[in-house]
CSV table of C-alpha atoms in Angstrom, one decimal:
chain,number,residue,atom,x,y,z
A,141,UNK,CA,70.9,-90.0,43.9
A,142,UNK,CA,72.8,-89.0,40.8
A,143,UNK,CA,70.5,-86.1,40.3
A,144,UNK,CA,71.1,-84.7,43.9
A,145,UNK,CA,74.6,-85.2,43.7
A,146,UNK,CA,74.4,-82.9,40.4
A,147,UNK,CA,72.0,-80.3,42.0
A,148,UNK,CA,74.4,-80.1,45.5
A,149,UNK,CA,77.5,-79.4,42.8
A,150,UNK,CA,75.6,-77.1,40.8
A,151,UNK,CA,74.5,-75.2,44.3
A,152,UNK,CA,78.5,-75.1,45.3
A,153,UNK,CA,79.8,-74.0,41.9
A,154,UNK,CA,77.4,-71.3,41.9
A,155,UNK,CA,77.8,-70.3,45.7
A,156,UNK,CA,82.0,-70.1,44.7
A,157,UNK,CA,81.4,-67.9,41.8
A,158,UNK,CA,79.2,-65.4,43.8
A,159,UNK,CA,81.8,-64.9,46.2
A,160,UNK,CA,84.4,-65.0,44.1
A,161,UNK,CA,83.0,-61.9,42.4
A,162,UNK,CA,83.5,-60.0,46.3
A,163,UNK,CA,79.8,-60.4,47.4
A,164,UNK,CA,79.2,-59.9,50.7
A,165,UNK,CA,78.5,-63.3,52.8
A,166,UNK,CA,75.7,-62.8,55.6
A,167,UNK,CA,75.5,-65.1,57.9
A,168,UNK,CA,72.2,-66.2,56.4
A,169,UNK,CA,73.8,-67.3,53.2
A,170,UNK,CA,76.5,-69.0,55.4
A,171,UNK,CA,74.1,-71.1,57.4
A,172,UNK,CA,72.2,-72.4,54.1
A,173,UNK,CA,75.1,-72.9,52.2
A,174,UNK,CA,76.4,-75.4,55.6
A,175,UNK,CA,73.5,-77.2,55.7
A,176,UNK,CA,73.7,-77.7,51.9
A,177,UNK,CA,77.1,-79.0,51.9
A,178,UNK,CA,78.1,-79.9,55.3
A,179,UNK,CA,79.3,-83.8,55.4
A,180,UNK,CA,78.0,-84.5,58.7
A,181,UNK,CA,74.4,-83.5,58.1
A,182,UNK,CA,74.9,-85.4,54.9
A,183,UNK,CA,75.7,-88.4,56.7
A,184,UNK,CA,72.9,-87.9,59.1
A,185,UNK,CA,70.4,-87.9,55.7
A,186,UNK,CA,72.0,-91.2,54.9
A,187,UNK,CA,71.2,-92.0,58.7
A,188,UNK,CA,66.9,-91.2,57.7
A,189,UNK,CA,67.8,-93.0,54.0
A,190,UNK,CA,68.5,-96.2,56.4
A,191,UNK,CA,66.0,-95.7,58.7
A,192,UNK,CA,63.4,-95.6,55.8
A,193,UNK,CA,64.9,-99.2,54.5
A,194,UNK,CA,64.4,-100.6,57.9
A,195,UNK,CA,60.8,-99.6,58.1
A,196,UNK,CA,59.7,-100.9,54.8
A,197,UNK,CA,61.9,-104.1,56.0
A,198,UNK,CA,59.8,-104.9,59.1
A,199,UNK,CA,56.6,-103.7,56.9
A,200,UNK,CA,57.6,-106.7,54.4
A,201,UNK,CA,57.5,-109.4,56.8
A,202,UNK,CA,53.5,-109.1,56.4
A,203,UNK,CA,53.4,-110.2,53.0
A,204,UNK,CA,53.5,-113.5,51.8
A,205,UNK,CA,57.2,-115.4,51.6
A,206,UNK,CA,57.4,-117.7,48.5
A,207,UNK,CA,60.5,-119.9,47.7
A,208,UNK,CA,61.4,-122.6,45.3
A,209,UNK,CA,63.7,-125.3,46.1
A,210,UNK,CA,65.2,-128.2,44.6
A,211,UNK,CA,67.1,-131.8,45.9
A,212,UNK,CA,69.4,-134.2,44.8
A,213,UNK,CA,69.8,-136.8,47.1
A,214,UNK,CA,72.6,-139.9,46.0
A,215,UNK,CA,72.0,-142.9,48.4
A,216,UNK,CA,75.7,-144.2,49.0
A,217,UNK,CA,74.3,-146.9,51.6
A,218,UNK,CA,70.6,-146.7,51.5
A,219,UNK,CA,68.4,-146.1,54.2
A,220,UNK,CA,66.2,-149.0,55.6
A,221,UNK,CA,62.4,-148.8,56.9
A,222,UNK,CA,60.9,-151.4,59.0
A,223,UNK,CA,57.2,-152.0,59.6
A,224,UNK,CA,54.8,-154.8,60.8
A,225,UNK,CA,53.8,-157.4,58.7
A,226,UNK,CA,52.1,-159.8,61.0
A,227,UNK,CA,48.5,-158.8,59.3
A,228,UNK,CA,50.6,-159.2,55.2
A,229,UNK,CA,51.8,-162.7,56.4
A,230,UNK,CA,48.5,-163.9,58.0
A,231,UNK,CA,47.0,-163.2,54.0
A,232,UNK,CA,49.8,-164.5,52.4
A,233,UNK,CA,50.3,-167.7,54.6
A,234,UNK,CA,53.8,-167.3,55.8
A,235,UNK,CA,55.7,-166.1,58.6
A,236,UNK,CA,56.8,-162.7,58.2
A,237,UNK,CA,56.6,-160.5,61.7
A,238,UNK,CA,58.1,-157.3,60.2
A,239,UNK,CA,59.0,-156.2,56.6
A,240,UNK,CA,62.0,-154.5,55.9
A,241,UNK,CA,62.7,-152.2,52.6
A,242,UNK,CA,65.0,-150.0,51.3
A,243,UNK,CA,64.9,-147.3,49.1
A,244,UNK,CA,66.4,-146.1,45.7
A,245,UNK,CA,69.8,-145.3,44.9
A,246,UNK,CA,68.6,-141.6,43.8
A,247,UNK,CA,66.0,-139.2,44.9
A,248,UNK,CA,65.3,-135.4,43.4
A,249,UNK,CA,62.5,-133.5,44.6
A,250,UNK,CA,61.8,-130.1,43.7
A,251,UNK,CA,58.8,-127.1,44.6
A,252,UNK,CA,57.5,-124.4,46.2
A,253,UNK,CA,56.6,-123.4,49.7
A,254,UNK,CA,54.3,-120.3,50.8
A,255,UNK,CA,54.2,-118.5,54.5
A,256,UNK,CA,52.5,-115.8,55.1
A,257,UNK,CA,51.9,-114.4,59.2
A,258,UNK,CA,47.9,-114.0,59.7
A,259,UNK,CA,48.6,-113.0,63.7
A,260,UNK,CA,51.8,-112.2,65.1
A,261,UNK,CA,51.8,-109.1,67.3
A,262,UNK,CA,55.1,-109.3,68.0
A,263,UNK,CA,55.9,-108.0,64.2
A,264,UNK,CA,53.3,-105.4,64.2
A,265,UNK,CA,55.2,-103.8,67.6
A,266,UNK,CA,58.6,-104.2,65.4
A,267,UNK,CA,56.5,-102.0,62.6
A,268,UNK,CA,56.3,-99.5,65.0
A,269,UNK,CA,59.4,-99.2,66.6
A,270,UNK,CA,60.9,-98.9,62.7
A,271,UNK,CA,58.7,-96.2,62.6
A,272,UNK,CA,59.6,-94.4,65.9
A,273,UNK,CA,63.8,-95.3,64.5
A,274,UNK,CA,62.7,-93.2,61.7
A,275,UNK,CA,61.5,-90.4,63.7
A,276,UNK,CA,64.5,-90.5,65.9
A,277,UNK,CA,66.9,-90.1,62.7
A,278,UNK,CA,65.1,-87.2,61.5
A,279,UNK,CA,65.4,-85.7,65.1
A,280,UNK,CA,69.0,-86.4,65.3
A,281,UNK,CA,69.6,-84.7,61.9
A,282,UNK,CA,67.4,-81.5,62.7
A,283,UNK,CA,69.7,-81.8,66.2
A,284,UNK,CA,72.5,-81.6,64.0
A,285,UNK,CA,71.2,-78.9,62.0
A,286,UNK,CA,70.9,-76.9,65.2
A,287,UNK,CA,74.6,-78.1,66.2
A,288,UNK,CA,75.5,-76.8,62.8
A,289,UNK,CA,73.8,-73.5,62.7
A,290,UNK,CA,75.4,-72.5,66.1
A,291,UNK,CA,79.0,-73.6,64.9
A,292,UNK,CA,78.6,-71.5,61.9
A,293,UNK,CA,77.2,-68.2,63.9
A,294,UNK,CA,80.4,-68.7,66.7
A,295,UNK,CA,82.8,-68.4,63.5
A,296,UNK,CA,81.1,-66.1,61.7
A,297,UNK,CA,81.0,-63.6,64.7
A,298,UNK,CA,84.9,-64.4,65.8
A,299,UNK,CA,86.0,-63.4,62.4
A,300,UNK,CA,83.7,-60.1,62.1
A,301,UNK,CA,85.0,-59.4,65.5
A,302,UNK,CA,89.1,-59.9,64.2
A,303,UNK,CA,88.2,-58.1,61.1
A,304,UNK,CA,86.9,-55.0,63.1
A,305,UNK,CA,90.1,-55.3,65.3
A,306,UNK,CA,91.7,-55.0,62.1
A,307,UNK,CA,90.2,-51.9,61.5
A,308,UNK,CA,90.9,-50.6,64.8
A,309,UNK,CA,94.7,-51.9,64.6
A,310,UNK,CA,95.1,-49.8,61.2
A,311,UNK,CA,93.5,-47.1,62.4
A,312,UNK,CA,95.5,-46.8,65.3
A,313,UNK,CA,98.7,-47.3,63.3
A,314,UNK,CA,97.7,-44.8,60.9
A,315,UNK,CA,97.5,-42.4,63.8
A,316,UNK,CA,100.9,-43.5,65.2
A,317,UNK,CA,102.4,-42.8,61.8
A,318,UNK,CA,101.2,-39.4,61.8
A,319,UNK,CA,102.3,-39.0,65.3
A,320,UNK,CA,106.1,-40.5,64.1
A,321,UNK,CA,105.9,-38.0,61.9
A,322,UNK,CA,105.2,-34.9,64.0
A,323,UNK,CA,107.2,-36.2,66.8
A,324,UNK,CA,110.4,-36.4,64.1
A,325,UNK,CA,110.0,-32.7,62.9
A,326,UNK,CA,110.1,-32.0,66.6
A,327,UNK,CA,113.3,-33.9,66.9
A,328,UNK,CA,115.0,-32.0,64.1
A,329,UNK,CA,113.9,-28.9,65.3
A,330,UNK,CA,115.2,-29.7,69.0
A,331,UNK,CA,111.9,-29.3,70.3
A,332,UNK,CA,111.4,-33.5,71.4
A,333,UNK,CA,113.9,-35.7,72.7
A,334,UNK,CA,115.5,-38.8,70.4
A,335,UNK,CA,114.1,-41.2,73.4
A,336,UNK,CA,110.2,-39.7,72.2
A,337,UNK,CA,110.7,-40.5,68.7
A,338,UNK,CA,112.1,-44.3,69.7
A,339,UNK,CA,109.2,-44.4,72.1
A,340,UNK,CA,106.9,-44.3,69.2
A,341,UNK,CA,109.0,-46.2,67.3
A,342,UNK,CA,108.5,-49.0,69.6
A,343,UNK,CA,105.0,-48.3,69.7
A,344,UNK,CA,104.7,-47.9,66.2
A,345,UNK,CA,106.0,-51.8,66.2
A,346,UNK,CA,103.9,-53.1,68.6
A,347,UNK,CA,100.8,-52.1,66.6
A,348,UNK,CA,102.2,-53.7,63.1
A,349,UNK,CA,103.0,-56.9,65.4
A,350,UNK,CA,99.4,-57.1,66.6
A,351,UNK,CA,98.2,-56.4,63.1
A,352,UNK,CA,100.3,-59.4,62.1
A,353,UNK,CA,99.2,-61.4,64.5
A,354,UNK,CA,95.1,-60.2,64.0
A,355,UNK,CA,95.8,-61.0,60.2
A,356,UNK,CA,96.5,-64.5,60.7
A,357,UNK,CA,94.1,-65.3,63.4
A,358,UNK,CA,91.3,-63.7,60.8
A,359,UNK,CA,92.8,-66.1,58.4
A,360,UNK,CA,92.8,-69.3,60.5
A,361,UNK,CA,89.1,-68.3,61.5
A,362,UNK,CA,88.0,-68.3,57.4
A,363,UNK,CA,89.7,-71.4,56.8
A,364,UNK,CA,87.7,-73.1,59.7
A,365,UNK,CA,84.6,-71.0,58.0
A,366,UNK,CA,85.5,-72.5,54.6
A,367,UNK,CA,86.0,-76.3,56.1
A,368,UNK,CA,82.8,-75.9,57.4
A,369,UNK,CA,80.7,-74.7,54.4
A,370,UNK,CA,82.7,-77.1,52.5
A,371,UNK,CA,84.6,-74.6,50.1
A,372,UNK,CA,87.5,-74.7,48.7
A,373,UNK,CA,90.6,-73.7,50.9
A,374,UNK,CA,91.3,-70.7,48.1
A,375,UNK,CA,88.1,-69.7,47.9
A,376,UNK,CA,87.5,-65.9,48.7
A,377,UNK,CA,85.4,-64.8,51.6
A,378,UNK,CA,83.8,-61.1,52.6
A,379,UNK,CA,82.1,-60.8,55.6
A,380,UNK,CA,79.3,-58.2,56.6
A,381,UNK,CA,80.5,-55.6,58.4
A,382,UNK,CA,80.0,-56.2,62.5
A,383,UNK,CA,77.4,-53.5,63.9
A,384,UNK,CA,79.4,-51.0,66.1
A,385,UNK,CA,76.5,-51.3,68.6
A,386,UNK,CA,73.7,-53.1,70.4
A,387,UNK,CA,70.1,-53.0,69.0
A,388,UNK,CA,68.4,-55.7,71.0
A,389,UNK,CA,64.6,-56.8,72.1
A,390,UNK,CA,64.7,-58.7,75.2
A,391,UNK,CA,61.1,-59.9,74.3
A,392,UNK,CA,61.6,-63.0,72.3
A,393,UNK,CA,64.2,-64.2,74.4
A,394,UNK,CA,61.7,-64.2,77.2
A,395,UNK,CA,59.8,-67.0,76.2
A,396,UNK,CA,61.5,-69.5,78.6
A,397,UNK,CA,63.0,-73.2,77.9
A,398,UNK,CA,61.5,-74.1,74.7
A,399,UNK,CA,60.0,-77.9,75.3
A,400,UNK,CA,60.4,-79.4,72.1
A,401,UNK,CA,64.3,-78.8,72.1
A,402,UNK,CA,65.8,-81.9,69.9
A,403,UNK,CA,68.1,-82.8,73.0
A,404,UNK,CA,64.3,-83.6,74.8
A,405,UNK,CA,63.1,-85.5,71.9
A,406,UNK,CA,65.4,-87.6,71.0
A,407,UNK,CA,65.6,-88.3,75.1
A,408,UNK,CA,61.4,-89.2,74.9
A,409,UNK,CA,61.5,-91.2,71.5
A,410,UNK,CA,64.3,-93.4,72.7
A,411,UNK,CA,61.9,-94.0,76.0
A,412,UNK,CA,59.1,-94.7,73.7
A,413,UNK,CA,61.0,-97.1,72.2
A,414,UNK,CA,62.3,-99.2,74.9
A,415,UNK,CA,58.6,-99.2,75.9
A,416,UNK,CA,57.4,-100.4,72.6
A,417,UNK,CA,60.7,-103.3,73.3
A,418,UNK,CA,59.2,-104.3,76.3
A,419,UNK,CA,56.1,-104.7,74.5
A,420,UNK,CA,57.3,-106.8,72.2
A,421,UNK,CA,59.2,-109.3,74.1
A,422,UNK,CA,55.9,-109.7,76.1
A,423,UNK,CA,54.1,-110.5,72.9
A,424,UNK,CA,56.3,-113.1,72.4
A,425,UNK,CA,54.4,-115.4,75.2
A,426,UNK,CA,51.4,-115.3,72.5
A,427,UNK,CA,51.0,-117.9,69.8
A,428,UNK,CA,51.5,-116.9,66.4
A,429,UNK,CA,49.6,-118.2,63.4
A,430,UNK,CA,50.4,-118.7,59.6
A,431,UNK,CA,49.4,-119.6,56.6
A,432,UNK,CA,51.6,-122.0,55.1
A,433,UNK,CA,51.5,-124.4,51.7
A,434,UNK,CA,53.8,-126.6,49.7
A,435,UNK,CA,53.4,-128.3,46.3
A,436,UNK,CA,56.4,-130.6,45.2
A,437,UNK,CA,57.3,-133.1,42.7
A,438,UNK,CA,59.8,-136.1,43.9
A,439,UNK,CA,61.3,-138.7,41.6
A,440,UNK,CA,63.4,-142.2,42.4
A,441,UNK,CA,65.4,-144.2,40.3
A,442,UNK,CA,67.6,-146.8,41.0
A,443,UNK,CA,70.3,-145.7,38.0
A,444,UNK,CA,71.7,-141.9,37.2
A,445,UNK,CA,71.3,-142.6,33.6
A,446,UNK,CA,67.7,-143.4,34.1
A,447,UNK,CA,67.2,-139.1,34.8
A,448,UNK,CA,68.1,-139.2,30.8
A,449,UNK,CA,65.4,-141.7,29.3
A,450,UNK,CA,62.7,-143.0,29.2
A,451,UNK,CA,62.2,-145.7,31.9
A,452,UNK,CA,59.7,-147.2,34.2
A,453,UNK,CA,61.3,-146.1,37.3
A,454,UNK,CA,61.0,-142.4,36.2
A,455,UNK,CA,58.3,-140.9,37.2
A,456,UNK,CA,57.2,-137.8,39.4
A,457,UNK,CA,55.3,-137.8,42.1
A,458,UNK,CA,53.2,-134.7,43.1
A,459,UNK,CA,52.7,-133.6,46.7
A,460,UNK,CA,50.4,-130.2,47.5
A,461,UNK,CA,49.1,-129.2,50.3
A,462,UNK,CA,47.8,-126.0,52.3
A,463,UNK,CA,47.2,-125.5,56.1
A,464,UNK,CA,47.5,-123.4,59.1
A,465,UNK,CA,50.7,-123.2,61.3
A,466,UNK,CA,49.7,-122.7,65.0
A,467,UNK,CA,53.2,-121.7,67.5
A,468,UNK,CA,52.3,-122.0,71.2
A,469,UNK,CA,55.2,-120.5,73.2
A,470,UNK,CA,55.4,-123.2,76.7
A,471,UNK,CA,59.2,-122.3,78.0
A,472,UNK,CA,62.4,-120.6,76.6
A,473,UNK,CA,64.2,-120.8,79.9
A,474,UNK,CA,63.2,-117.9,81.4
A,475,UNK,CA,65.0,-115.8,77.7
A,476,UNK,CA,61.9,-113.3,77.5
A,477,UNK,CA,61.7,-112.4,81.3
A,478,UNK,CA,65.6,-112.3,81.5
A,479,UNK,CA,65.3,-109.0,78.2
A,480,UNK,CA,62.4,-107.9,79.7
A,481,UNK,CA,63.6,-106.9,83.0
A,482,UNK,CA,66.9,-105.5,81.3
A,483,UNK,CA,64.7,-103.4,79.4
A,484,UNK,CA,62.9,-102.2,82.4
A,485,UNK,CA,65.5,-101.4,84.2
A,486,UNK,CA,66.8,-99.5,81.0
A,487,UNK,CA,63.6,-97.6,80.7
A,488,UNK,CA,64.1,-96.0,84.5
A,489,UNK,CA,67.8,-95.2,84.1
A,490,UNK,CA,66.5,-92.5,80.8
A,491,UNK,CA,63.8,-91.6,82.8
A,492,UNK,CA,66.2,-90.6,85.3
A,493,UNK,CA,68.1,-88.8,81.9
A,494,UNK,CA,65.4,-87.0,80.9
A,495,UNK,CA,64.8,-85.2,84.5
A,496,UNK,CA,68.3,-84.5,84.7
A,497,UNK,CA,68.7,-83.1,81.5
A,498,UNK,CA,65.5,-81.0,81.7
A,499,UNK,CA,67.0,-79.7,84.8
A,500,UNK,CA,70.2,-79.1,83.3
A,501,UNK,CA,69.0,-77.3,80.2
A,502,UNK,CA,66.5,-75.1,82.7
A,503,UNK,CA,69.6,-74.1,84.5
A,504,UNK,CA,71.3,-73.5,81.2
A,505,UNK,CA,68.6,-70.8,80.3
A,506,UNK,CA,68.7,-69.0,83.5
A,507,UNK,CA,72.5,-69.2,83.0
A,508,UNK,CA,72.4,-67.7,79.7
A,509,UNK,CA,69.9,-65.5,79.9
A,510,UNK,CA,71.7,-63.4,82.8
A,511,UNK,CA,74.9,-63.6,81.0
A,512,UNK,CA,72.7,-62.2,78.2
A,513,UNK,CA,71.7,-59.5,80.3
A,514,UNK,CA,75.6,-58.9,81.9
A,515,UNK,CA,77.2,-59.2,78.3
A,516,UNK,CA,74.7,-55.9,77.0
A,517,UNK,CA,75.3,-54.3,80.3
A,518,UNK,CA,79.3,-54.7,80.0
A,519,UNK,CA,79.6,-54.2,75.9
A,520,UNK,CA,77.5,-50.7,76.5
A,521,UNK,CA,80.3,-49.6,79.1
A,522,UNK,CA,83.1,-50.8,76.9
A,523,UNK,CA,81.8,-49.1,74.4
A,524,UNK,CA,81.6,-45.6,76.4
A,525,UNK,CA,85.0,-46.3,77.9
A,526,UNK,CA,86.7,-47.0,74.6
A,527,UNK,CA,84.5,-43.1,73.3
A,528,UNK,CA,86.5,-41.4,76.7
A,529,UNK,CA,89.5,-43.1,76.2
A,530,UNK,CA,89.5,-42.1,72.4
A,531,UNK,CA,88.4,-38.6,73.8
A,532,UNK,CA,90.8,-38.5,75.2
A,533,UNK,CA,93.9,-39.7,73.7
A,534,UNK,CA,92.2,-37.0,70.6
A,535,UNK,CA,93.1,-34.2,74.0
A,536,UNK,CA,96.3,-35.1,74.7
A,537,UNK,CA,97.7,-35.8,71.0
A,538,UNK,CA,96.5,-32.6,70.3
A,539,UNK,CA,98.4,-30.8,73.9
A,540,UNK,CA,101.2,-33.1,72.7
A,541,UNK,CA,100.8,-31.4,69.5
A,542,UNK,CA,101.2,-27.4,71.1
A,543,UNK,CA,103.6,-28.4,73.6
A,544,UNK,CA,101.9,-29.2,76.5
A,545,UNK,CA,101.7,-32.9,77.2
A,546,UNK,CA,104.5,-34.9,77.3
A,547,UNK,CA,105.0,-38.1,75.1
A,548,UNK,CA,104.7,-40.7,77.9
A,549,UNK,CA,101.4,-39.1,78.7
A,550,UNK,CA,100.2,-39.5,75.1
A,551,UNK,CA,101.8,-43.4,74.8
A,552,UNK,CA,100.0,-44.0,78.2
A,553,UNK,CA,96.7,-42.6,76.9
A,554,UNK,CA,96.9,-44.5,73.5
A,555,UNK,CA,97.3,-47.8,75.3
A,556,UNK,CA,94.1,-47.3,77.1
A,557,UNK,CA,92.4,-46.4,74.0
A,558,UNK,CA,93.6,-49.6,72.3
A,559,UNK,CA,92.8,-51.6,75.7
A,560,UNK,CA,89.9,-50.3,75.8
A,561,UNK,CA,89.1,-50.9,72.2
A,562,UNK,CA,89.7,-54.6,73.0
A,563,UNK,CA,87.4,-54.8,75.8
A,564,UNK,CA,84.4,-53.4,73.3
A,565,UNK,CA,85.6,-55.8,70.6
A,566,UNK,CA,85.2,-58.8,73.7
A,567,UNK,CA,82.6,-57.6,74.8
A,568,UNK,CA,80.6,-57.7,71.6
A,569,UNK,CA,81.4,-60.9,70.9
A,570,UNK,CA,80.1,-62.6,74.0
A,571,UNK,CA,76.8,-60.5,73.5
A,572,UNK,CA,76.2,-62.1,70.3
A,573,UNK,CA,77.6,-66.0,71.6
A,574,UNK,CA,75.5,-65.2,74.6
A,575,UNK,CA,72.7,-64.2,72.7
A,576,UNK,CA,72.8,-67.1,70.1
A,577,UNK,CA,72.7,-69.4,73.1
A,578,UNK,CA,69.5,-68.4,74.3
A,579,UNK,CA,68.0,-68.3,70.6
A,580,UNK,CA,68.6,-72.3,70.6
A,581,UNK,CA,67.5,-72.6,74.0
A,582,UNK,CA,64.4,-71.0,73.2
A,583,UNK,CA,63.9,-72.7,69.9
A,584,UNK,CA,64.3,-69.6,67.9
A,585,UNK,CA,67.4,-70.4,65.6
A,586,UNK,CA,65.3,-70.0,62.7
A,587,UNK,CA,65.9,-66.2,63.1
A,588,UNK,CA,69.1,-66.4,61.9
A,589,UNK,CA,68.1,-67.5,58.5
A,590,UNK,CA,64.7,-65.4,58.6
């Protein structure tokens, strides 16, 4: 444990000094170093660490069970026996019906006893449901793995997405500077109106507030990136650059539901498990059988100080013996019919889980996939819309620029650019979150990392 505790350090020193020094963080390198660090996956290990003790637990209960013991036993008001004694007086010539004795003060007796199951079906069904718990831990943490892989892609594609707006913001403002600029010369030389240049003033504003407000966002969206790897709150992070188009093949997307999702699984082990239950309460109506054995060494005196000396009275007495141990179950009040109907009746509710949720997750492809479809059809007009409207806003900067447009026709046409440069920017990003949907329906995440 120490050792893997050194190697996950090691791995997260070396991961903070490689993007300290600017590298570039893909996506690939972000979903490796998550499921390196991330806490939650970590506790789900500890989850299969448990899981493992448990098995070897209910494996153990085959072997033999050996224990010593030891008594001490002080006789305040010693116990009396009674037996007949017609037969003893009849010899000895006197009338004595019963005979009554008492024992010693003190008694110590001290051993070992052995036990050891030779047929008890009810542990060998508890042997496999460990087994089948083990299975369902290692499901739950490749589930969470999934969980944890799609988490990472969401933030990773918001925060290309804001940094591209970024782009787009500066750009835009850099272009409303230059127009400030020309619009002011026309201003001095009484060729614009002092309303134009407070127009893009105003404008000019609005930009550098959206930039503000895009910076921040970016920077909330690399903190929740940086919580999630488990890095350090100051530690620098630089994206890949997002793709300023769609380059797609529908063909592995196709595939349909994937049937060994972990949601499915970890639905079917927990049924095979209540089966294996129900199993094992009905095993309980069999007899068991064991081995069992005790050797043990009892001593009486009628003084304490006589456990210090030598004396008559102390003495040891051996006892071994070795034998078979047959357990018949007659009636436990009706216990094992009671759990075994409850588990029953368990068993049909998941079944009726399972259905739904194979139902649920078929309608969740079909869903996805024609969003998938919509999402490339509506980026691809964004994208041409935000090309015109940049068209032409270029058209009527430059008739602004000779005179011929006016200024509220250029304002009007750079906030359709910059709507339109929004749209693409949405547009993109529920391509790629509608796209990553159908790569864990289809049981494909692995492409990410690939």
């Amino acid at each position: 444990m120490k050792l893997k505790s050194l190697l996950v350090m090691m791995f997260t020193i070396g991961a903070v000094e490689c993007i300290a020094q600017s590298d570039t963080l893909t996506l690939k390198r972000c979903i490796e170093i998550g499921i390196e660090n991330n806490l939650t996956l970590q506790q789900k290990q500890q989850d299969i660490h448990i899981a493992e003790i448990g098995q070897s637990e209910n494996r153990h209960k085959l072997i033999p069970v050996i224990q010593g013991y030891a008594n001490f036993v002080h006789n305040v008001e010693r116990a009396t026996s009674v037996t007949d004694g017609s037969n003893l007086s009849k010899l000895l010539g006197v009338d004595a019906p019963y005979m009554v004795g008492q024992g010693l003060d003190f008694q110590t007796t001290g051993g070992f006893q052995l036990s050891m199951p030779l047929y008890n079906q009810t542990l060998y069904t508890g042997i496999q449901i460990a087994d089948k718990m083990k299975e369902i831990s290692e499901a739950s943490y490749e589930k969470a793995k999934e969980d944890l892989t799609v988490e990472i892609s969401k933030l990773y594609y918001l925060a290309q997405t804001t940094a591209k707006q970024i782009e787009l913001i500066r750009s835009n403002i850099g272009r409303m500077e230059s127009l400030k600029s020309i619009t002011s010369a026309f201003y001095d030389n009484d060729m614009a109106l002092k309303v134009d240049v407070q127009r893009v003033d105003i404008n000019l504003e609005n930009l550098r507030t959206q930039l503000t407000n895009a910076e921040a966002m970016y920077e909330q969206q690399l903190n929740l990136l940086r919580y999630t790897l488990d890095f350090a709150p100051d530690t620098p992070i630089l994206l890949s650059t997002l793709k300023g188009y769609i380059d797609y093949d529908d063909s592995y997307l196709l595939r349909g539901l994937s049937p060994d999702l972990y949601e499915l699984q970890l639905l079917n082990m927990q049924s095979e498990v209540l089966q294996k239950q129900k199993k094992m309460i009905n095993q309980g109506y069999l007899p068991t059988l064991s081995l069992v054995g005790t050797t043990q060494w009892t001593a009486f005196t009628d003084k304490f100080e006589n456990y210090f000396h030598t004396h008559p009275t102390n003495k040891w007495y051996n006892h071994t013996y070795w034998g078979l141990q047959l357990n018949v179950p007659i009636f436990d009040g009706l216990a094992k019919r009671n759990k075994s109907r409850k588990v029953a009746a368990q068993y049909t509710q998941l079944q009726t889980t399972i259905a739904d949720t194979e139902k649920k997750l078929q309608t969740q492809y079909q869903n996805s996939l024609n969003d998938w479809h919509n999402n490339i059809r509506n980026a691809e007009r964004q994208r041409e819309n935000y090309r015109l409207a940049e068209s032409v806003y270029l058209v009527t900067s430059d008739q602004y620029k000779e005179g011929v447009a006016s200024m509220s026709d250029l304002l009007q046409d750079e906030m359709r650019m910059t709507e339109a440069q929004n749209g693409y920017i949405s547009a993109l990003y529920k391509y790629m979150v509608s796209e990553l949907s159908l790569l864990k329906l289809t049981g494909q995440l692995n492409r990410l990392t690939e």
